[in-house]
Coordinates of C-alpha atoms in Angstrom, one line a residue:
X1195 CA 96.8 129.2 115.9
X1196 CA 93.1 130.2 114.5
X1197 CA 92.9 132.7 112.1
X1198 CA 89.0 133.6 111.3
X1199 CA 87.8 137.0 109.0
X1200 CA 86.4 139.5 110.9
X1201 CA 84.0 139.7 108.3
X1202 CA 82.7 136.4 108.6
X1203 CA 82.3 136.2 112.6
X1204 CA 78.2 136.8 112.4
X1205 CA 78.5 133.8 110.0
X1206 CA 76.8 130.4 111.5
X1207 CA 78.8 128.3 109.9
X1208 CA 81.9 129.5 111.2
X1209 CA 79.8 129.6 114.4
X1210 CA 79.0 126.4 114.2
X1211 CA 81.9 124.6 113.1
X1212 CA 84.7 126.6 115.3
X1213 CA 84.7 124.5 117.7
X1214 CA 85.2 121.2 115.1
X1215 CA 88.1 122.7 113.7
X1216 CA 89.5 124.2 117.0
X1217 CA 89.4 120.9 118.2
X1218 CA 90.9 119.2 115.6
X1219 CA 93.3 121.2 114.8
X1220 CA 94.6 121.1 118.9
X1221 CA 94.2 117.1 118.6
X1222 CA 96.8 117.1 115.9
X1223 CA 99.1 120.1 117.2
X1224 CA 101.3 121.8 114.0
X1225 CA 100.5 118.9 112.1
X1226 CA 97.4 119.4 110.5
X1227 CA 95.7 122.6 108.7
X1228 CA 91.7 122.7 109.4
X1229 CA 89.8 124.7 106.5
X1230 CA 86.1 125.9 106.5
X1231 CA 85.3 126.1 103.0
X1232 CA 82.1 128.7 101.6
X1233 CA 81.7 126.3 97.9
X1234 CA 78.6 129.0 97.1
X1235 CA 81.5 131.9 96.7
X1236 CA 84.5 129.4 96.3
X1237 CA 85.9 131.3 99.3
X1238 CA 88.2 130.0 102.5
X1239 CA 85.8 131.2 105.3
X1240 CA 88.3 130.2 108.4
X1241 CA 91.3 128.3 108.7
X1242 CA 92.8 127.0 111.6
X1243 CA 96.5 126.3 112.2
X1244 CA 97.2 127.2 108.5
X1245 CA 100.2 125.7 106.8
X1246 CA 100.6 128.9 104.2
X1247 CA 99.7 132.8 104.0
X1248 CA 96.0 131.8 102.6
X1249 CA 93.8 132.9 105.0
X1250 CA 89.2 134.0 105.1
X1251 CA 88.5 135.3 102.0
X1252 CA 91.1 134.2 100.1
X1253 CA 90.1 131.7 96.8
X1254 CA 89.3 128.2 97.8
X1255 CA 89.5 126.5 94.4
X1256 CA 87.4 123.8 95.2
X1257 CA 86.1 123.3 91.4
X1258 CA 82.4 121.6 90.9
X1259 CA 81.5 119.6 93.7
X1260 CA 78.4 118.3 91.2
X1261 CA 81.5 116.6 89.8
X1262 CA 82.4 114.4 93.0
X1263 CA 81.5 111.0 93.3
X1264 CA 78.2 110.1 94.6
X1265 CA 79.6 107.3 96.2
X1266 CA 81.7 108.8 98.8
X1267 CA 79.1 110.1 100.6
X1268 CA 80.4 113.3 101.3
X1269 CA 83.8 112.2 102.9
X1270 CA 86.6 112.3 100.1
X1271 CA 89.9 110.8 100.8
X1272 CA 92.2 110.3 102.0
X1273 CA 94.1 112.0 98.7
X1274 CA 98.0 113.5 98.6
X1275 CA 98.7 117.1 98.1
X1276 CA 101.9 119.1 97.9
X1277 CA 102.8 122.5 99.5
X1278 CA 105.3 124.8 97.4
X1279 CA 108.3 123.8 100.1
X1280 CA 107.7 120.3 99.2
X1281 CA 105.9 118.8 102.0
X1282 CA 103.4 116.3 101.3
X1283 CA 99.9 116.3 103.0
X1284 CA 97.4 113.7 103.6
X1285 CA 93.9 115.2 103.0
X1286 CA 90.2 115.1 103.7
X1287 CA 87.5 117.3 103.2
X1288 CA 83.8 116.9 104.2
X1289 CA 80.8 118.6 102.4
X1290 CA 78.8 119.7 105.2
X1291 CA 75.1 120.0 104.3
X1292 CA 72.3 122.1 105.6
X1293 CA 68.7 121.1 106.6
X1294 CA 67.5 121.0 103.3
X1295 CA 70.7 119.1 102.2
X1296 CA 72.2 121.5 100.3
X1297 CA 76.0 121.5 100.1
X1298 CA 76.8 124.5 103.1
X1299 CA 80.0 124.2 103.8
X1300 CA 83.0 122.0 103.0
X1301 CA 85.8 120.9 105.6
X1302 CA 88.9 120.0 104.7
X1303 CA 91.6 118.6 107.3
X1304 CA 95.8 118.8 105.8
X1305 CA 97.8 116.6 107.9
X1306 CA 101.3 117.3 107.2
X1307 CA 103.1 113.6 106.8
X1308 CA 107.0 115.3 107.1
X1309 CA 106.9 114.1 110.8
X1310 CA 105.8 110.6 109.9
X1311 CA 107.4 109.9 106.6
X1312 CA 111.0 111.2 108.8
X1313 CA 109.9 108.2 111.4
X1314 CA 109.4 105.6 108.9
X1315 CA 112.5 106.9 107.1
X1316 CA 114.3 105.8 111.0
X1317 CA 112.5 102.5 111.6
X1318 CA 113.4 101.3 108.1
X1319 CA 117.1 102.0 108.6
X1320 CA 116.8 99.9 111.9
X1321 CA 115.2 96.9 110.2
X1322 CA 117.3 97.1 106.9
X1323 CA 118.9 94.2 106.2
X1324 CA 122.3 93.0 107.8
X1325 CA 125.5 91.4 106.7
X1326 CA 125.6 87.7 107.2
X1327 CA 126.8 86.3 111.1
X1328 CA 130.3 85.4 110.5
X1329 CA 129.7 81.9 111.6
X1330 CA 133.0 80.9 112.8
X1331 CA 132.4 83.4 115.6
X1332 CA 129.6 81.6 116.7
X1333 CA 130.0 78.2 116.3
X1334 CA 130.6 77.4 119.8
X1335 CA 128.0 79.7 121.4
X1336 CA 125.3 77.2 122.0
X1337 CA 122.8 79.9 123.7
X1338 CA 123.1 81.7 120.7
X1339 CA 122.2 78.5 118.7
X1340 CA 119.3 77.1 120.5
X1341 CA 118.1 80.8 121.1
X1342 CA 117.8 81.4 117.1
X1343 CA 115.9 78.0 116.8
X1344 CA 113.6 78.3 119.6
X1345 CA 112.8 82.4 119.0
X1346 CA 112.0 81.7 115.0
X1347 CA 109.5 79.3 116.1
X1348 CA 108.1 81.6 118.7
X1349 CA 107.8 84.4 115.9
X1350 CA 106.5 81.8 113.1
X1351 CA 103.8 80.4 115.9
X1352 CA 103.1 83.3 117.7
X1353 CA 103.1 81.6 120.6
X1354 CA 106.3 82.4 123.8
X1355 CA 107.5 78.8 124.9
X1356 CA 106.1 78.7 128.3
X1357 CA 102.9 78.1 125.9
X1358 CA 103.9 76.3 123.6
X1359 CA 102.4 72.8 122.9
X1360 CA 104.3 69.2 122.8
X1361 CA 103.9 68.9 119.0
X1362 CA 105.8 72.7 119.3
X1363 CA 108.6 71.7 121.2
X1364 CA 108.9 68.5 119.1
X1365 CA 109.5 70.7 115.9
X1366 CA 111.9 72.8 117.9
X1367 CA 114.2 69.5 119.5
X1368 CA 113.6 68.4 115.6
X1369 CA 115.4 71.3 114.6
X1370 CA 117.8 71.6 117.0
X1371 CA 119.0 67.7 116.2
X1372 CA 119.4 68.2 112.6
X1373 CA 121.7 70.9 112.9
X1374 CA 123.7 68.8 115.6
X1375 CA 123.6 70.6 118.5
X1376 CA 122.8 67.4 120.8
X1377 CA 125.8 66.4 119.6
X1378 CA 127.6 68.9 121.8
X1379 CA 127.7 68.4 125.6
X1380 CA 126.1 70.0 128.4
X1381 CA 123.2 71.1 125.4
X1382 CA 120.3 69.8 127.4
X1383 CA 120.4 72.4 130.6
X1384 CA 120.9 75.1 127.7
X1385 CA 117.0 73.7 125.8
X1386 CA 115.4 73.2 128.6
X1387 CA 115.8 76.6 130.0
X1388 CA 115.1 78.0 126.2
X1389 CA 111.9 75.8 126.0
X1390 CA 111.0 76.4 129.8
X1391 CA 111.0 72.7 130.9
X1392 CA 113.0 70.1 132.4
X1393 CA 116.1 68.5 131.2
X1394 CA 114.3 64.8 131.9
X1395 CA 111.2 66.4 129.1
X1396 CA 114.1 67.5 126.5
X1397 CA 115.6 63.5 126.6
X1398 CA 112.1 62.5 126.6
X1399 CA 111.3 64.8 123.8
X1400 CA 114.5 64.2 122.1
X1401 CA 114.0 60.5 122.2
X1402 CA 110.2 60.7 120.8
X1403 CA 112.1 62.9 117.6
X1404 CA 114.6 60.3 117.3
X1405 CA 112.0 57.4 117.4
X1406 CA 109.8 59.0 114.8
X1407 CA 113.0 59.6 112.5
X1408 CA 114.1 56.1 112.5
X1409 CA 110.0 55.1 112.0
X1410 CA 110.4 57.3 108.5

């Protein structure tokens, strides 16, 4: 939606900065409020998807911008602001200068965070910690076992185990020994296809751990 005062149509900055804040405003759907600021009259010259009933002409309220700081170089934010329902915006506004750079225009850009803050809200709820594994269920699934090992070294290393390297697979069969799982049978198949290699590399691999240990 694009609401623009009729009264302000022959004006070139509107003219000139329609299309910006068209644009952005389609780029961002409902989410975000595109404002043309006039800071000579402290007046809303067009706005563009607006979030409330302020509309061209209405007050702006943009205070001194001989007060802003030098250092942002004309781009302030991103800063938080509040509309009366409660939703919380993420804001930016632009001083837009002229050819003899004096402050012309300013353009600010409301991007309404309801829609992300309600996603993070979800995605925390999914990661939120979980109750403990009742152990006793899953002391005999060595999959599940040699899976855990093999997958936290894959997430601490970054590295999947088709690439890992020899000194990787040694600190996973490392593992894997001191919490006795080669102590149960038919392991070896079940590491090898975890680590993607042969069962004659896991007993060679094992053996190298083992040698190492009794070295220590």
């Amino acid at each position: 939606m694009s609401t623009v005062a009729k009264e302000d149509d022959t004006d070139p900055r509107v003219r000139m900065w329609e299309p910006v804040g068209r644009a952005v405003a389609l780029l961002l759907g409902p989410y975000a409020e595109v404002v043309l600021h006039d800071p000579g009259t402290d007046r809303v010259l067009a706005v563009w998807n607006p979030f409330t009933s302020r509309g061209p002409g209405d007050p702006s309220a943009l205070g001194e911008l001989a007060a802003l700081d030098p250092a942002a170089r004309d781009v302030y934010g991103p800063y938080e602001k509040v509309l009366a329902d409660g939703r919380r915006l993420s804001s930016v506004s632009a001083v837009l200068r002229d050819a003899h750079g004096q402050p012309a225009a300013v353009l600010c850009v409301n991007l309404d965070r309801t829609p992300l803050e309600r996603a993070a809200a979800v995605l925390s709820a999914f990661g939120a910690p979980t109750a403990r594994r009742p152990e006793p269920l899953f002391e005999q699934d060595l999959s599940a076992r040699v899976a855990e090992v093999v997958g936290g070294h894959v997430r601490a290393t970054g590295r999947p185990a088709e690439r890992m390297t020899r000194p990787d697979r040694l600190a996973v069969v490392a593992r894997l020994d001191e919490a006795g799982v080669f102590e149960v049978r038919r392991v070896v198949p079940v590491v090898a296809e975890a680590l993607r290699v042969s069962r004659s590399t896991v007993y060679d691999l094992l053996a190298d751990v083992r040698a190492t240990s009794e070295r220590s």
